[in-house]
Amino acid sequence: MSLPVPAADDAAMTRALELAASAPAHGDVPVGAVVTRAGEVIGEGRNLRERDGDPLAHAEIVALRAAASALGSWNLEDCTLVVTLEPCVMCAGAILQTRVGRVVFGAWDEKAGAAGSVHDLLRDRRMPHRAEVLGGVRAEEGATLLRAFFDEKR
């Protein structure tokens, strides 16, 4: 049985899914991310690796940078990151470095996930900061976008 998803997280996931859906237009993998603070969107992003030729331009990194810029601070401890796909190791590191308090994600990434599937960096007790994690939120919607993208590539 799954836990109820707070309305603000569901609304942020809706926006993240919209951002993800726009990524393939530039050849990017359909992943979208939104950073909220007190229910208000303060940063958002989608994968931009192909469009920008930037290997670090994952949706999470783009959204975290936008949120930090909006707040004028790298410290996002009172923020929530909502992303359509479980963060990878690189993104989990960025989440820990920005001290994001909560992470809500959609589809699980059984190949590279770092929030509970392959690794669980966000809740690793050896780390100086840990994030609350809620996974599997509207997972099928995010997974459907990913499947369609990769089916098209094949």
Short mmCIF file of N, CA and C in Angstrom, two decimals:
data_model
loop_
_atom_site.label_atom_id
_atom_site.label_comp_id
_atom_site.label_asym_id
_atom_site.label_seq_id
_atom_site.Cartn_x
_atom_site.Cartn_y
_atom_site.Cartn_z
N MET A 1 0.85 -1.20 0.00
CA MET A 1 0.00 0.00 0.00
C MET A 1 0.89 1.25 0.00
N SER A 2 0.61 2.16 -0.90
CA SER A 2 1.43 3.37 -0.98
C SER A 2 0.87 4.47 -0.08
N LEU A 3 1.78 5.34 0.33
CA LEU A 3 1.41 6.46 1.18
C LEU A 3 0.75 7.54 0.33
N PRO A 4 -0.16 8.33 0.93
CA PRO A 4 -0.75 9.43 0.17
C PRO A 4 0.33 10.48 -0.15
N VAL A 5 0.22 11.07 -1.31
CA VAL A 5 1.19 12.07 -1.75
C VAL A 5 0.62 13.45 -1.44
N PRO A 6 1.38 14.29 -0.70
CA PRO A 6 0.89 15.65 -0.43
C PRO A 6 0.56 16.40 -1.73
N ALA A 7 -0.47 17.22 -1.70
CA ALA A 7 -0.94 17.94 -2.89
C ALA A 7 0.17 18.78 -3.53
N ALA A 8 1.00 19.42 -2.72
CA ALA A 8 2.08 20.25 -3.27
C ALA A 8 3.09 19.40 -4.03
N ASP A 9 3.38 18.20 -3.53
CA ASP A 9 4.30 17.31 -4.22
C ASP A 9 3.69 16.80 -5.52
N ASP A 10 2.40 16.51 -5.50
CA ASP A 10 1.72 16.05 -6.70
C ASP A 10 1.71 17.14 -7.77
N ALA A 11 1.46 18.38 -7.36
CA ALA A 11 1.46 19.51 -8.30
C ALA A 11 2.86 19.71 -8.88
N ALA A 12 3.88 19.60 -8.04
CA ALA A 12 5.26 19.74 -8.51
C ALA A 12 5.61 18.60 -9.47
N MET A 13 5.11 17.39 -9.20
CA MET A 13 5.37 16.27 -10.10
C MET A 13 4.69 16.50 -11.44
N THR A 14 3.51 17.10 -11.43
CA THR A 14 2.85 17.43 -12.70
C THR A 14 3.75 18.33 -13.53
N ARG A 15 4.32 19.35 -12.91
CA ARG A 15 5.21 20.26 -13.64
C ARG A 15 6.48 19.54 -14.09
N ALA A 16 7.05 18.69 -13.23
CA ALA A 16 8.25 17.94 -13.59
C ALA A 16 7.99 17.04 -14.79
N LEU A 17 6.82 16.41 -14.84
CA LEU A 17 6.46 15.56 -15.97
C LEU A 17 6.31 16.39 -17.25
N GLU A 18 5.78 17.60 -17.15
CA GLU A 18 5.69 18.50 -18.30
C GLU A 18 7.08 18.84 -18.82
N LEU A 19 7.99 19.15 -17.90
CA LEU A 19 9.36 19.47 -18.28
C LEU A 19 10.02 18.26 -18.94
N ALA A 20 9.81 17.09 -18.37
CA ALA A 20 10.38 15.86 -18.93
C ALA A 20 9.89 15.64 -20.35
N ALA A 21 8.62 15.86 -20.57
CA ALA A 21 8.03 15.63 -21.89
C ALA A 21 8.62 16.55 -22.95
N SER A 22 9.16 17.70 -22.53
CA SER A 22 9.74 18.63 -23.50
C SER A 22 11.20 18.31 -23.84
N ALA A 23 11.85 17.47 -23.07
CA ALA A 23 13.27 17.18 -23.27
C ALA A 23 13.59 16.49 -24.60
N PRO A 24 12.80 15.51 -25.04
CA PRO A 24 13.14 14.82 -26.29
C PRO A 24 13.20 15.71 -27.54
N ALA A 25 12.57 16.86 -27.50
CA ALA A 25 12.61 17.77 -28.65
C ALA A 25 14.05 18.15 -29.01
N HIS A 26 14.96 18.08 -28.03
CA HIS A 26 16.37 18.40 -28.24
C HIS A 26 17.24 17.16 -28.13
N GLY A 27 16.61 15.98 -28.14
CA GLY A 27 17.36 14.74 -28.06
C GLY A 27 17.74 14.31 -26.67
N ASP A 28 17.22 15.02 -25.67
CA ASP A 28 17.55 14.70 -24.28
C ASP A 28 16.60 13.68 -23.68
N VAL A 29 17.12 12.87 -22.78
CA VAL A 29 16.33 11.88 -22.06
C VAL A 29 15.25 12.61 -21.26
N PRO A 30 14.00 12.15 -21.31
CA PRO A 30 12.89 12.85 -20.66
C PRO A 30 12.86 12.71 -19.15
N VAL A 31 13.61 13.60 -18.50
CA VAL A 31 13.59 13.70 -17.05
C VAL A 31 13.38 15.17 -16.71
N GLY A 32 12.47 15.44 -15.77
CA GLY A 32 12.20 16.80 -15.34
C GLY A 32 12.30 16.90 -13.83
N ALA A 33 12.63 18.08 -13.33
CA ALA A 33 12.79 18.29 -11.90
C ALA A 33 12.30 19.68 -11.50
N VAL A 34 11.76 19.74 -10.29
CA VAL A 34 11.26 21.00 -9.73
C VAL A 34 11.71 21.09 -8.27
N VAL A 35 12.16 22.26 -7.87
CA VAL A 35 12.50 22.50 -6.47
C VAL A 35 11.43 23.42 -5.89
N THR A 36 10.86 23.00 -4.77
CA THR A 36 9.86 23.83 -4.10
C THR A 36 10.33 24.21 -2.70
N ARG A 37 9.77 25.32 -2.24
CA ARG A 37 10.00 25.78 -0.87
C ARG A 37 8.67 26.30 -0.37
N ALA A 38 8.17 25.72 0.69
CA ALA A 38 6.86 26.08 1.24
C ALA A 38 5.78 25.99 0.16
N GLY A 39 5.89 24.98 -0.71
CA GLY A 39 4.89 24.75 -1.75
C GLY A 39 5.03 25.60 -3.00
N GLU A 40 6.00 26.52 -3.02
CA GLU A 40 6.20 27.41 -4.17
C GLU A 40 7.38 26.93 -4.99
N VAL A 41 7.23 26.90 -6.30
CA VAL A 41 8.33 26.50 -7.18
C VAL A 41 9.38 27.60 -7.20
N ILE A 42 10.63 27.23 -6.89
CA ILE A 42 11.72 28.21 -6.91
C ILE A 42 12.81 27.84 -7.91
N GLY A 43 12.69 26.66 -8.49
CA GLY A 43 13.66 26.25 -9.50
C GLY A 43 13.10 25.07 -10.27
N GLU A 44 13.43 25.00 -11.53
CA GLU A 44 12.99 23.85 -12.32
C GLU A 44 14.01 23.59 -13.42
N GLY A 45 13.96 22.38 -13.93
CA GLY A 45 14.89 22.03 -14.99
C GLY A 45 14.49 20.72 -15.65
N ARG A 46 15.11 20.48 -16.77
CA ARG A 46 14.97 19.21 -17.48
C ARG A 46 16.35 18.87 -17.99
N ASN A 47 16.51 17.64 -18.43
CA ASN A 47 17.81 17.25 -18.98
C ASN A 47 18.18 18.16 -20.13
N LEU A 48 19.42 18.65 -20.10
CA LEU A 48 19.93 19.54 -21.15
C LEU A 48 21.28 19.07 -21.68
N ARG A 49 21.66 17.84 -21.38
CA ARG A 49 22.98 17.35 -21.78
C ARG A 49 23.20 17.44 -23.29
N GLU A 50 22.26 16.95 -24.05
CA GLU A 50 22.40 16.96 -25.51
C GLU A 50 22.28 18.38 -26.05
N ARG A 51 21.29 19.10 -25.59
CA ARG A 51 21.08 20.46 -26.11
C ARG A 51 22.28 21.36 -25.86
N ASP A 52 22.82 21.28 -24.64
CA ASP A 52 23.91 22.18 -24.25
C ASP A 52 25.29 21.55 -24.38
N GLY A 53 25.36 20.25 -24.65
CA GLY A 53 26.66 19.58 -24.71
C GLY A 53 27.34 19.57 -23.35
N ASP A 54 26.54 19.55 -22.29
CA ASP A 54 27.04 19.62 -20.92
C ASP A 54 26.78 18.29 -20.22
N PRO A 55 27.83 17.53 -19.91
CA PRO A 55 27.62 16.22 -19.29
C PRO A 55 27.01 16.27 -17.89
N LEU A 56 27.04 17.43 -17.27
CA LEU A 56 26.49 17.57 -15.92
C LEU A 56 25.07 18.11 -15.90
N ALA A 57 24.49 18.39 -17.05
CA ALA A 57 23.19 19.06 -17.12
C ALA A 57 22.03 18.08 -16.98
N HIS A 58 22.05 17.31 -15.90
CA HIS A 58 20.89 16.48 -15.56
C HIS A 58 19.79 17.40 -15.02
N ALA A 59 18.56 16.97 -15.12
CA ALA A 59 17.42 17.79 -14.68
C ALA A 59 17.58 18.28 -13.25
N GLU A 60 18.05 17.40 -12.36
CA GLU A 60 18.21 17.76 -10.95
C GLU A 60 19.21 18.89 -10.77
N ILE A 61 20.35 18.78 -11.46
CA ILE A 61 21.40 19.80 -11.34
C ILE A 61 20.89 21.14 -11.86
N VAL A 62 20.20 21.12 -13.00
CA VAL A 62 19.65 22.35 -13.58
C VAL A 62 18.66 22.99 -12.59
N ALA A 63 17.78 22.19 -12.00
CA ALA A 63 16.78 22.71 -11.06
C ALA A 63 17.43 23.21 -9.77
N LEU A 64 18.43 22.49 -9.25
CA LEU A 64 19.11 22.92 -8.02
C LEU A 64 19.84 24.24 -8.25
N ARG A 65 20.49 24.38 -9.40
CA ARG A 65 21.17 25.64 -9.71
C ARG A 65 20.18 26.80 -9.79
N ALA A 66 19.04 26.57 -10.41
CA ALA A 66 18.01 27.62 -10.53
C ALA A 66 17.48 28.01 -9.15
N ALA A 67 17.26 27.01 -8.29
CA ALA A 67 16.75 27.29 -6.94
C ALA A 67 17.77 28.07 -6.12
N ALA A 68 19.03 27.66 -6.17
CA ALA A 68 20.08 28.36 -5.43
C ALA A 68 20.20 29.80 -5.91
N SER A 69 20.09 29.99 -7.22
CA SER A 69 20.15 31.34 -7.77
C SER A 69 18.97 32.18 -7.29
N ALA A 70 17.78 31.59 -7.29
CA ALA A 70 16.57 32.31 -6.85
C ALA A 70 16.66 32.71 -5.39
N LEU A 71 17.25 31.85 -4.57
CA LEU A 71 17.37 32.13 -3.13
C LEU A 71 18.61 32.92 -2.78
N GLY A 72 19.58 32.95 -3.69
CA GLY A 72 20.85 33.61 -3.38
C GLY A 72 21.65 32.83 -2.36
N SER A 73 21.46 31.51 -2.32
CA SER A 73 22.17 30.66 -1.37
C SER A 73 22.27 29.24 -1.91
N TRP A 74 23.38 28.59 -1.64
CA TRP A 74 23.55 27.19 -2.03
C TRP A 74 22.79 26.26 -1.10
N ASN A 75 22.43 26.72 0.09
CA ASN A 75 21.81 25.88 1.11
C ASN A 75 20.30 25.79 0.88
N LEU A 76 19.85 24.60 0.50
CA LEU A 76 18.44 24.38 0.17
C LEU A 76 17.78 23.44 1.18
N GLU A 77 18.19 23.54 2.45
CA GLU A 77 17.72 22.57 3.45
C GLU A 77 16.21 22.61 3.69
N ASP A 78 15.57 23.71 3.43
CA ASP A 78 14.12 23.77 3.64
C ASP A 78 13.35 23.60 2.32
N CYS A 79 13.99 22.95 1.37
CA CYS A 79 13.39 22.74 0.05
C CYS A 79 13.12 21.26 -0.22
N THR A 80 12.26 21.03 -1.20
CA THR A 80 11.95 19.69 -1.69
C THR A 80 12.31 19.64 -3.17
N LEU A 81 13.02 18.59 -3.57
CA LEU A 81 13.31 18.34 -4.97
C LEU A 81 12.35 17.26 -5.44
N VAL A 82 11.59 17.55 -6.49
CA VAL A 82 10.66 16.60 -7.09
C VAL A 82 11.18 16.29 -8.48
N VAL A 83 11.42 15.01 -8.76
CA VAL A 83 12.03 14.62 -10.03
C VAL A 83 11.34 13.36 -10.56
N THR A 84 11.24 13.27 -11.87
CA THR A 84 10.47 12.18 -12.49
C THR A 84 11.18 10.83 -12.46
N LEU A 85 12.50 10.82 -12.24
CA LEU A 85 13.29 9.60 -12.20
C LEU A 85 14.19 9.62 -10.98
N GLU A 86 14.37 8.48 -10.36
CA GLU A 86 15.27 8.37 -9.21
C GLU A 86 16.63 8.97 -9.55
N PRO A 87 17.16 9.84 -8.69
CA PRO A 87 18.46 10.47 -8.95
C PRO A 87 19.60 9.46 -9.06
N CYS A 88 20.56 9.79 -9.92
CA CYS A 88 21.77 8.99 -10.08
C CYS A 88 22.76 9.38 -8.97
N VAL A 89 23.92 8.75 -8.97
CA VAL A 89 24.94 9.03 -7.95
C VAL A 89 25.39 10.49 -8.01
N MET A 90 25.63 11.01 -9.22
CA MET A 90 26.07 12.41 -9.34
C MET A 90 25.02 13.35 -8.76
N CYS A 91 23.77 13.13 -9.12
CA CYS A 91 22.70 14.01 -8.65
C CYS A 91 22.47 13.85 -7.15
N ALA A 92 22.60 12.63 -6.64
CA ALA A 92 22.48 12.42 -5.20
C ALA A 92 23.56 13.20 -4.47
N GLY A 93 24.78 13.21 -5.03
CA GLY A 93 25.84 14.01 -4.43
C GLY A 93 25.50 15.49 -4.41
N ALA A 94 24.93 15.99 -5.50
CA ALA A 94 24.53 17.40 -5.55
C ALA A 94 23.42 17.70 -4.55
N ILE A 95 22.50 16.76 -4.40
CA ILE A 95 21.41 16.92 -3.43
C ILE A 95 21.99 17.01 -2.02
N LEU A 96 22.94 16.15 -1.71
CA LEU A 96 23.57 16.18 -0.39
C LEU A 96 24.37 17.47 -0.19
N GLN A 97 25.08 17.91 -1.23
CA GLN A 97 25.89 19.13 -1.12
C GLN A 97 25.03 20.38 -0.94
N THR A 98 23.83 20.38 -1.49
CA THR A 98 22.94 21.54 -1.33
C THR A 98 22.04 21.40 -0.12
N ARG A 99 22.14 20.27 0.55
CA ARG A 99 21.40 19.98 1.79
C ARG A 99 19.87 19.99 1.62
N VAL A 100 19.42 19.60 0.43
CA VAL A 100 17.97 19.49 0.19
C VAL A 100 17.36 18.61 1.28
N GLY A 101 16.25 19.05 1.86
CA GLY A 101 15.63 18.32 2.96
C GLY A 101 14.80 17.12 2.55
N ARG A 102 14.13 17.23 1.40
CA ARG A 102 13.25 16.15 0.93
C ARG A 102 13.46 15.93 -0.56
N VAL A 103 13.35 14.66 -0.95
CA VAL A 103 13.39 14.31 -2.36
C VAL A 103 12.19 13.42 -2.64
N VAL A 104 11.43 13.80 -3.65
CA VAL A 104 10.27 13.03 -4.11
C VAL A 104 10.58 12.65 -5.56
N PHE A 105 10.54 11.36 -5.86
CA PHE A 105 10.81 10.98 -7.24
C PHE A 105 9.78 9.99 -7.76
N GLY A 106 9.73 9.90 -9.07
CA GLY A 106 8.76 9.04 -9.75
C GLY A 106 9.30 7.66 -10.01
N ALA A 107 9.76 7.41 -11.21
CA ALA A 107 10.21 6.08 -11.62
C ALA A 107 11.50 5.69 -10.92
N TRP A 108 11.58 4.41 -10.58
CA TRP A 108 12.81 3.85 -10.01
C TRP A 108 13.80 3.61 -11.13
N ASP A 109 15.09 3.78 -10.85
CA ASP A 109 16.14 3.52 -11.84
C ASP A 109 16.94 2.32 -11.35
N GLU A 110 16.57 1.15 -11.85
CA GLU A 110 17.20 -0.10 -11.40
C GLU A 110 18.62 -0.27 -11.92
N LYS A 111 19.08 0.62 -12.81
CA LYS A 111 20.44 0.53 -13.33
C LYS A 111 21.39 1.50 -12.66
N ALA A 112 20.91 2.69 -12.31
CA ALA A 112 21.81 3.73 -11.81
C ALA A 112 21.25 4.53 -10.65
N GLY A 113 20.15 4.10 -10.07
CA GLY A 113 19.51 4.87 -9.00
C GLY A 113 20.34 4.94 -7.73
N ALA A 114 20.29 6.10 -7.08
CA ALA A 114 21.06 6.31 -5.85
C ALA A 114 20.19 6.78 -4.70
N ALA A 115 18.88 6.47 -4.79
CA ALA A 115 17.97 6.88 -3.72
C ALA A 115 17.15 5.69 -3.22
N GLY A 116 17.75 4.50 -3.30
CA GLY A 116 17.08 3.34 -2.75
C GLY A 116 17.10 2.09 -3.59
N SER A 117 17.34 2.21 -4.90
CA SER A 117 17.33 0.99 -5.73
C SER A 117 18.72 0.35 -5.78
N VAL A 118 19.66 0.94 -6.51
CA VAL A 118 21.02 0.39 -6.59
C VAL A 118 21.83 0.85 -5.38
N HIS A 119 21.77 2.13 -5.09
CA HIS A 119 22.45 2.74 -3.93
C HIS A 119 21.40 3.50 -3.13
N ASP A 120 21.75 3.88 -1.92
CA ASP A 120 20.86 4.72 -1.12
C ASP A 120 21.68 5.83 -0.46
N LEU A 121 22.32 6.63 -1.30
CA LEU A 121 23.20 7.69 -0.80
C LEU A 121 22.46 8.75 0.00
N LEU A 122 21.22 9.02 -0.39
CA LEU A 122 20.49 10.12 0.26
C LEU A 122 20.15 9.83 1.72
N ARG A 123 20.13 8.56 2.09
CA ARG A 123 19.81 8.20 3.48
C ARG A 123 20.96 7.47 4.17
N ASP A 124 22.14 7.52 3.58
CA ASP A 124 23.31 6.83 4.13
C ASP A 124 23.74 7.51 5.43
N ARG A 125 23.72 6.77 6.50
CA ARG A 125 24.05 7.33 7.82
C ARG A 125 25.50 7.79 7.94
N ARG A 126 26.35 7.38 7.03
CA ARG A 126 27.75 7.82 7.05
C ARG A 126 27.92 9.22 6.51
N MET A 127 26.91 9.73 5.83
CA MET A 127 26.98 11.07 5.25
C MET A 127 26.65 12.12 6.31
N PRO A 128 27.24 13.30 6.17
CA PRO A 128 26.96 14.36 7.16
C PRO A 128 25.55 14.95 7.03
N HIS A 129 24.90 14.72 5.90
CA HIS A 129 23.53 15.20 5.69
C HIS A 129 22.74 14.06 5.06
N ARG A 130 21.49 13.94 5.44
CA ARG A 130 20.59 12.96 4.83
C ARG A 130 19.30 13.66 4.45
N ALA A 131 18.64 13.12 3.43
CA ALA A 131 17.38 13.68 2.97
C ALA A 131 16.26 12.68 3.21
N GLU A 132 15.08 13.21 3.48
CA GLU A 132 13.88 12.38 3.50
C GLU A 132 13.58 12.02 2.05
N VAL A 133 13.19 10.77 1.79
CA VAL A 133 12.97 10.31 0.42
C VAL A 133 11.59 9.67 0.30
N LEU A 134 10.86 10.07 -0.74
CA LEU A 134 9.59 9.45 -1.10
C LEU A 134 9.70 9.05 -2.56
N GLY A 135 9.76 7.75 -2.83
CA GLY A 135 9.95 7.27 -4.19
C GLY A 135 8.70 6.62 -4.75
N GLY A 136 8.66 6.52 -6.07
CA GLY A 136 7.56 5.85 -6.75
C GLY A 136 6.32 6.70 -6.97
N VAL A 137 6.43 8.01 -6.81
CA VAL A 137 5.29 8.90 -6.97
C VAL A 137 5.00 9.08 -8.47
N ARG A 138 3.82 8.61 -8.90
CA ARG A 138 3.42 8.68 -10.31
C ARG A 138 4.49 8.04 -11.20
N ALA A 139 5.05 6.97 -10.68
CA ALA A 139 6.17 6.28 -11.34
C ALA A 139 5.85 5.85 -12.75
N GLU A 140 4.65 5.36 -12.98
CA GLU A 140 4.31 4.86 -14.31
C GLU A 140 4.32 5.96 -15.35
N GLU A 141 3.95 7.17 -14.97
CA GLU A 141 3.95 8.28 -15.93
C GLU A 141 5.37 8.62 -16.38
N GLY A 142 6.29 8.67 -15.43
CA GLY A 142 7.68 8.93 -15.77
C GLY A 142 8.28 7.79 -16.57
N ALA A 143 7.96 6.56 -16.17
CA ALA A 143 8.48 5.38 -16.87
C ALA A 143 7.96 5.32 -18.30
N THR A 144 6.73 5.72 -18.51
CA THR A 144 6.14 5.72 -19.86
C THR A 144 6.88 6.69 -20.77
N LEU A 145 7.21 7.87 -20.27
CA LEU A 145 7.98 8.84 -21.06
C LEU A 145 9.34 8.27 -21.44
N LEU A 146 9.98 7.62 -20.49
CA LEU A 146 11.31 7.04 -20.73
C LEU A 146 11.24 5.90 -21.75
N ARG A 147 10.26 5.02 -21.58
CA ARG A 147 10.11 3.89 -22.52
C ARG A 147 9.88 4.39 -23.94
N ALA A 148 9.00 5.38 -24.09
CA ALA A 148 8.70 5.91 -25.42
C ALA A 148 9.96 6.52 -26.04
N PHE A 149 10.72 7.24 -25.26
CA PHE A 149 11.95 7.86 -25.76
C PHE A 149 12.93 6.80 -26.25
N PHE A 150 13.19 5.78 -25.42
CA PHE A 150 14.17 4.77 -25.79
C PHE A 150 13.66 3.83 -26.87
N ASP A 151 12.36 3.59 -26.93
CA ASP A 151 11.79 2.80 -28.03
C ASP A 151 12.01 3.51 -29.35
N GLU A 152 11.87 4.83 -29.35
CA GLU A 152 12.09 5.65 -30.54
C GLU A 152 13.55 5.59 -30.99
N LYS A 153 14.46 5.53 -30.02
CA LYS A 153 15.90 5.48 -30.31
C LYS A 153 16.32 4.16 -30.95
N ARG A 154 15.58 3.09 -30.60
CA ARG A 154 15.95 1.74 -31.08
C ARG A 154 15.53 1.52 -32.47
#
